[in-house]
Amino acid sequence: MSIGTGIGALSALLGIGGGTILVPFFHWCNVDLRKAIATSTTLGFGLAVLGTIGFIMSGLERSGLPSGSYGYVSVPALIGISSTAMLFAPYGVYLSHRVPLRKLKRIFSLLLLCLAVNIVVGLI
């Protein structure tokens, strides 16, 4: 439970999906990469729901937020991101089972590197 809470809190603070942290954690725990991706996707849904509820609750009393927002959650962005994710999830599953494991690791590593650079550049 504490690992899940820590991963959820860290992903919320960094503004990234929980799967970005869950996949390397599961892989570190010797879970097959494809199973780690599938499991983190399932758990990521719960992290996203809880994170969304938290951002709504923490921002309910704030004034000056854009129209279409509930707390710190933009409903148009939520709809756009959620619908796109649901539309392309089957394609992601298809690719994760067809791309060779070594290439899949490299793609995920590149994704993490891009996220890290984005976070560092945002801090400057």
XYZ file of N, CA, C and O in Angstrom:
496
model
N 0.827 -1.194 0.000
C 0.000 0.000 0.000
C 0.865 1.250 0.000
O 0.575 2.204 -0.693
N 1.953 1.249 0.767
C 2.791 2.445 0.830
C 3.516 2.683 -0.492
O 3.738 3.830 -0.874
N 3.858 1.616 -1.206
C 4.508 1.783 -2.508
C 3.523 2.409 -3.491
O 3.870 3.341 -4.221
N 2.295 1.943 -3.489
C 1.271 2.514 -4.365
C 0.995 3.966 -4.046
O 0.859 4.801 -4.946
N 0.927 4.300 -2.770
C 0.705 5.683 -2.360
C 1.873 6.554 -2.788
O 1.683 7.656 -3.305
N 3.078 6.053 -2.603
C 4.269 6.806 -3.002
C 4.329 7.032 -4.503
O 4.637 8.135 -4.962
N 4.022 5.995 -5.269
C 4.033 6.120 -6.725
C 2.940 7.078 -7.180
O 3.160 7.921 -8.045
N 1.761 6.978 -6.577
C 0.672 7.891 -6.923
C 1.018 9.332 -6.596
O 0.784 10.238 -7.404
N 1.590 9.561 -5.417
C 1.965 10.926 -5.021
C 3.062 11.471 -5.925
O 2.998 12.624 -6.371
N 4.060 10.661 -6.218
C 5.154 11.113 -7.080
C 4.665 11.424 -8.491
O 5.044 12.448 -9.070
N 3.814 10.576 -9.035
C 3.316 10.827 -10.385
C 2.455 12.090 -10.418
O 2.511 12.860 -11.379
N 1.682 12.342 -9.359
C 0.875 13.566 -9.304
C 1.765 14.799 -9.195
O 1.536 15.801 -9.873
N 2.792 14.729 -8.368
C 3.693 15.872 -8.209
C 4.461 16.183 -9.487
O 4.708 17.342 -9.807
N 4.832 15.136 -10.217
C 5.588 15.334 -11.455
C 4.685 15.612 -12.652
O 5.171 16.000 -13.707
N 3.387 15.376 -12.488
C 2.459 15.609 -13.590
C 2.585 14.576 -14.694
O 2.400 14.888 -15.871
N 2.915 13.357 -14.315
C 3.065 12.279 -15.292
C 2.148 11.130 -14.908
O 1.686 11.038 -13.778
N 1.897 10.255 -15.839
C 1.056 9.100 -15.551
C 1.763 8.124 -14.626
O 2.993 7.985 -14.657
N 0.989 7.455 -13.776
C 1.558 6.501 -12.835
C 2.299 5.365 -13.500
O 3.261 4.834 -12.956
N 1.889 5.003 -14.711
C 2.557 3.922 -15.434
C 4.004 4.226 -15.755
O 4.827 3.324 -15.888
N 4.323 5.498 -15.849
C 5.697 5.908 -16.119
C 6.616 5.480 -14.988
O 7.795 5.218 -15.206
N 6.071 5.398 -13.796
C 6.851 4.964 -12.644
C 6.606 3.483 -12.360
O 7.525 2.760 -11.961
N 5.382 3.027 -12.583
C 5.040 1.631 -12.285
C 5.796 0.642 -13.164
O 6.249 -0.392 -12.672
N 5.929 0.924 -14.450
C 6.591 -0.032 -15.354
C 8.034 -0.282 -14.921
O 8.431 -1.442 -14.759
N 8.850 0.763 -14.699
C 10.222 0.477 -14.229
C 10.241 -0.226 -12.868
O 11.082 -1.091 -12.635
N 9.297 0.129 -11.983
C 9.242 -0.537 -10.680
C 8.945 -2.020 -10.838
O 9.628 -2.865 -10.246
N 7.934 -2.352 -11.630
C 7.605 -3.763 -11.847
C 8.760 -4.501 -12.525
O 9.058 -5.646 -12.190
N 9.384 -3.848 -13.488
C 10.509 -4.485 -14.187
C 11.658 -4.719 -13.207
O 12.323 -5.757 -13.263
N 11.875 -3.766 -12.300
C 12.885 -3.912 -11.261
C 12.564 -5.107 -10.358
O 13.460 -5.780 -9.848
N 11.264 -5.379 -10.170
C 10.804 -6.524 -9.364
C 10.780 -7.818 -10.180
O 10.141 -8.796 -9.781
N 11.455 -7.827 -11.319
C 11.580 -9.001 -12.191
C 10.273 -9.453 -12.827
O 10.091 -10.636 -13.111
N 9.364 -8.517 -13.053
C 8.142 -8.819 -13.795
C 8.458 -8.631 -15.275
O 9.117 -7.657 -15.652
N 8.022 -9.571 -16.108
C 8.212 -9.464 -17.552
C 7.713 -8.092 -18.026
O 6.671 -7.615 -17.566
N 8.455 -7.456 -18.921
C 8.132 -6.096 -19.346
C 6.714 -5.977 -19.889
O 5.988 -5.031 -19.574
N 6.289 -6.934 -20.696
C 4.936 -6.856 -21.252
C 3.871 -6.973 -20.148
O 2.862 -6.273 -20.171
N 4.114 -7.838 -19.171
C 3.186 -7.948 -18.045
C 3.230 -6.690 -17.182
O 2.210 -6.264 -16.638
N 4.413 -6.103 -17.059
C 4.553 -4.864 -16.284
C 3.751 -3.735 -16.933
O 3.068 -2.965 -16.238
N 3.807 -3.659 -18.253
C 3.049 -2.634 -18.974
C 1.548 -2.870 -18.803
O 0.796 -1.936 -18.502
N 1.120 -4.116 -18.960
C -0.304 -4.424 -18.830
C -0.808 -4.149 -17.416
O -1.873 -3.549 -17.227
N -0.044 -4.555 -16.425
C -0.449 -4.343 -15.035
C -0.463 -2.864 -14.688
O -1.383 -2.373 -14.031
N 0.545 -2.132 -15.141
C 0.592 -0.700 -14.826
C -0.541 0.052 -15.519
O -1.050 1.036 -14.977
N -0.953 -0.426 -16.682
C -2.078 0.201 -17.364
C -3.348 0.026 -16.547
O -4.121 0.965 -16.357
N -3.552 -1.170 -16.032
C -4.724 -1.437 -15.203
C -4.681 -0.610 -13.922
O -5.659 0.041 -13.555
N -3.547 -0.614 -13.252
C -3.415 0.159 -12.011
C -3.418 1.657 -12.290
O -3.873 2.446 -11.461
N -2.896 2.046 -13.456
C -2.859 3.461 -13.821
C -4.237 4.073 -13.904
O -4.420 5.262 -13.609
N -5.221 3.280 -14.280
C -6.587 3.790 -14.331
C -7.042 4.221 -12.938
O -7.596 5.300 -12.752
N -6.789 3.376 -11.946
C -7.139 3.722 -10.571
C -6.378 4.939 -10.073
O -6.944 5.813 -9.409
N -5.087 5.005 -10.403
C -4.290 6.175 -10.028
C -4.865 7.440 -10.653
O -4.948 8.491 -10.003
N -5.259 7.343 -11.902
C -5.810 8.508 -12.599
C -7.121 8.963 -11.972
O -7.351 10.162 -11.792
N -7.981 8.017 -11.633
C -9.262 8.368 -11.016
C -9.035 9.035 -9.659
O -9.604 10.093 -9.369
N -8.183 8.429 -8.831
C -7.912 9.012 -7.516
C -7.217 10.371 -7.637
O -7.528 11.309 -6.889
N -6.290 10.486 -8.569
C -5.623 11.768 -8.787
C -6.592 12.839 -9.246
O -6.539 13.993 -8.792
N -7.497 12.480 -10.144
C -8.504 13.423 -10.627
C -9.390 13.898 -9.487
O -9.650 15.098 -9.344
N -9.825 12.970 -8.657
C -10.659 13.341 -7.502
C -9.883 14.279 -6.575
O -10.416 15.288 -6.102
N -8.627 13.968 -6.344
C -7.791 14.818 -5.486
C -7.619 16.220 -6.038
O -7.710 17.214 -5.304
N -7.374 16.334 -7.354
C -7.198 17.655 -7.968
C -8.514 18.436 -7.993
O -8.518 19.656 -7.879
N -9.626 17.739 -8.140
C -10.923 18.420 -8.084
C -11.151 18.952 -6.674
O -11.464 20.130 -6.480
N -10.963 18.097 -5.679
C -11.231 18.495 -4.292
C -10.304 19.615 -3.826
O -10.740 20.547 -3.147
N -9.031 19.539 -4.196
C -8.086 20.553 -3.710
C -8.277 21.905 -4.377
O -7.846 22.920 -3.844
N -8.947 21.945 -5.518
C -9.132 23.212 -6.204
C -10.549 23.734 -6.226
O -10.830 24.745 -6.879
N -11.457 23.087 -5.507
C -12.857 23.513 -5.546
C -13.069 24.936 -5.045
O -13.909 25.658 -5.552
N -12.339 25.358 -4.064
C -12.524 26.678 -3.467
C -11.730 27.771 -4.187
O -11.823 28.934 -3.814
N -10.946 27.410 -5.194
C -10.110 28.394 -5.892
C -10.937 29.196 -6.879
O -11.770 28.665 -7.596
N -10.678 30.473 -6.899
C -11.342 31.332 -7.884
C -10.362 31.621 -9.014
O -9.161 31.436 -8.881
N -10.905 32.086 -10.121
C -10.062 32.458 -11.254
C -9.606 31.311 -12.127
O -8.743 31.501 -12.980
N -10.170 30.149 -11.936
C -9.809 29.022 -12.794
C -10.558 29.136 -14.118
O -11.615 29.761 -14.186
N -10.027 28.560 -15.177
C -10.688 28.652 -16.485
C -12.098 28.069 -16.462
O -12.398 27.174 -15.663
N -12.941 28.571 -17.347
C -14.286 28.004 -17.434
C -14.172 26.549 -17.900
O -13.265 26.186 -18.638
N -15.113 25.738 -17.460
C -15.074 24.319 -17.803
C -14.181 23.519 -16.872
O -13.866 22.376 -17.164
N -13.775 24.122 -15.773
C -12.923 23.432 -14.808
C -13.698 23.118 -13.545
O -14.529 23.902 -13.099
N -13.407 21.979 -12.995
C -13.877 21.617 -11.662
C -12.627 21.459 -10.828
O -11.846 20.536 -11.054
N -12.428 22.364 -9.910
C -11.173 22.376 -9.175
C -10.044 22.606 -10.167
O -10.134 23.481 -11.030
N -9.013 21.821 -10.028
C -7.861 21.960 -10.928
C -7.958 21.044 -12.147
O -6.960 20.804 -12.820
N -9.128 20.541 -12.442
C -9.317 19.633 -13.578
C -10.113 20.344 -14.664
O -11.225 20.806 -14.445
N -9.526 20.409 -15.852
C -10.207 20.966 -17.012
C -11.031 19.856 -17.653
O -10.481 18.854 -18.135
N -12.338 20.025 -17.655
C -13.223 18.994 -18.198
C -12.976 18.772 -19.698
O -12.900 17.620 -20.143
N -12.820 19.837 -20.518
C -12.526 19.586 -21.934
C -11.223 18.791 -22.135
O -11.173 17.883 -22.969
N -10.195 19.103 -21.346
C -8.939 18.359 -21.458
C -9.135 16.915 -20.994
O -8.618 15.982 -21.619
N -9.882 16.721 -19.914
C -10.165 15.384 -19.409
C -10.869 14.542 -20.467
O -10.495 13.391 -20.721
N -11.856 15.126 -21.122
C -12.593 14.406 -22.164
C -11.679 14.092 -23.347
O -11.669 12.965 -23.857
N -10.891 15.070 -23.766
C -9.992 14.857 -24.906
C -8.937 13.802 -24.638
O -8.709 12.905 -25.458
N -8.306 13.883 -23.472
C -7.251 12.926 -23.139
C -7.839 11.530 -22.932
O -7.297 10.542 -23.425
N -8.956 11.450 -22.202
C -9.571 10.151 -21.929
C -10.047 9.465 -23.206
O -9.816 8.268 -23.400
N -10.719 10.223 -24.065
C -11.231 9.601 -25.291
C -10.096 9.168 -26.210
O -10.162 8.096 -26.829
N -9.038 9.962 -26.288
C -7.891 9.584 -27.116
C -7.220 8.337 -26.553
O -6.843 7.430 -27.311
N -7.071 8.277 -25.237
C -6.453 7.107 -24.608
C -7.270 5.848 -24.863
O -6.714 4.791 -25.197
N -8.587 5.961 -24.735
C -9.439 4.787 -24.971
C -9.412 4.368 -26.438
O -9.452 3.175 -26.749
N -9.324 5.338 -27.329
C -9.296 5.039 -28.750
C -8.010 4.311 -29.145
O -8.038 3.362 -29.937
N -6.881 4.743 -28.579
C -5.596 4.185 -29.000
C -5.063 3.075 -28.094
O -4.038 2.475 -28.417
N -5.715 2.783 -26.978
C -5.258 1.708 -26.082
C -5.159 0.358 -26.796
O -4.148 -0.333 -26.642
N -6.155 -0.030 -27.589
C -6.021 -1.322 -28.288
C -4.811 -1.356 -29.231
O -4.150 -2.391 -29.362
N -4.509 -0.241 -29.851
C -3.342 -0.172 -30.739
C -2.058 -0.331 -29.926
O -1.124 -1.011 -30.349
N -2.018 0.274 -28.742
C -0.853 0.137 -27.864
C -0.653 -1.299 -27.420
O 0.472 -1.801 -27.385
N -1.737 -1.979 -27.106
C -1.660 -3.390 -26.720
C -1.151 -4.220 -27.891
O -0.266 -5.065 -27.735
N -1.700 -3.944 -29.062
C -1.273 -4.651 -30.268
C 0.240 -4.485 -30.487
O 0.960 -5.464 -30.701
N 0.700 -3.241 -30.406
C 2.125 -2.980 -30.628
C 3.004 -3.615 -29.552
O 4.074 -4.149 -29.857
N 2.566 -3.549 -28.295
C 3.407 -4.081 -27.217
C 3.609 -5.587 -27.338
O 4.606 -6.118 -26.853
N 2.697 -6.280 -28.009
C 2.843 -7.714 -28.198
C 3.567 -8.069 -29.498
O 3.955 -9.221 -29.681
N 3.735 -7.115 -30.375
C 4.368 -7.405 -31.668
C 5.772 -6.832 -31.806
O 6.558 -7.344 -32.576
N 6.076 -5.787 -31.036
C 7.409 -5.184 -31.105
C 8.368 -6.060 -30.297
O 8.038 -6.485 -29.187
N 9.552 -6.332 -30.833
C 10.529 -7.130 -30.081
C 10.844 -6.473 -28.725
O 10.872 -5.247 -28.608
N 11.088 -7.311 -27.727
C 11.276 -6.839 -26.356
C 12.401 -5.808 -26.248
O 12.256 -4.786 -25.572
N 13.494 -6.042 -26.910
C 14.621 -5.096 -26.833
C 14.223 -3.725 -27.384
O 14.549 -2.688 -26.809
N 13.503 -3.729 -28.483
C 13.049 -2.475 -29.078
C 12.017 -1.793 -28.173
O 12.014 -0.575 -28.020
N 11.147 -2.581 -27.553
C 10.150 -2.049 -26.634
C 10.827 -1.358 -25.449
O 10.412 -0.277 -25.032
N 11.882 -1.962 -24.919
C 12.641 -1.344 -23.824
C 13.255 -0.023 -24.264
O 13.247 0.957 -23.514
N 13.786 0.000 -25.455
C 14.403 1.241 -25.956
C 13.363 2.343 -26.154
O 13.608 3.502 -25.842
N 12.211 1.979 -26.674
C 11.141 2.960 -26.873
C 10.700 3.530 -25.526
O 10.543 4.745 -25.370
N 10.517 2.660 -24.536
C 10.095 3.126 -23.217
C 11.178 3.987 -22.574
O 10.893 5.009 -21.943
N 12.437 3.600 -22.742
C 13.547 4.398 -22.209
C 13.582 5.770 -22.853
O 13.822 6.781 -22.179
N 13.337 5.835 -24.145
C 13.308 7.116 -24.844
C 12.161 7.985 -24.330
O 12.320 9.189 -24.128
N 11.014 7.359 -24.085
C 9.883 8.087 -23.519
C 10.247 8.682 -22.162
O 9.981 9.846 -21.887
N 10.876 7.875 -21.301
C 11.272 8.363 -19.982
C 12.299 9.488 -20.086
O 12.237 10.469 -19.336
N 13.221 9.372 -21.014
C 14.214 10.426 -21.219
C 13.546 11.723 -21.659
O 13.863 12.806 -21.144
N 12.598 11.627 -22.586
C 11.869 12.821 -23.041
C 11.092 13.466 -21.893
O 11.074 14.693 -21.753
N 10.465 12.647 -21.054
C 9.743 13.176 -19.906
C 10.684 13.863 -18.924
O 10.381 14.934 -18.399
N 11.841 13.245 -18.690
C 12.827 13.829 -17.767
C 13.323 15.180 -18.296
O 13.428 16.145 -17.536
N 13.635 15.247 -19.576
C 14.084 16.509 -20.178
C 12.994 17.562 -20.068
O 13.258 18.725 -19.718
N 11.762 17.175 -20.323
C 10.633 18.105 -20.226
C 10.490 18.655 -18.793
O 10.248 19.842 -18.599
N 10.656 17.798 -17.804
C 10.553 18.227 -16.411
C 11.694 19.176 -16.061
O 11.493 20.230 -15.456
N 12.917 18.823 -16.462
C 14.080 19.659 -16.150
C 13.967 21.016 -16.846
O 14.201 22.062 -16.231
N 13.574 21.032 -18.106
C 13.428 22.291 -18.847
C 12.326 23.161 -18.197
O 12.460 24.371 -18.107
N 11.278 22.515 -17.711
C 10.204 23.253 -17.040
C 10.644 23.869 -15.730
O 10.054 24.844 -15.263
N 11.677 23.322 -15.114
C 12.184 23.849 -13.852
C 13.111 25.047 -14.046
O 13.328 25.820 -13.115
N 13.644 25.158 -15.233
C 14.623 26.247 -15.498
C 13.913 27.548 -15.751
O 12.934 27.709 -16.318
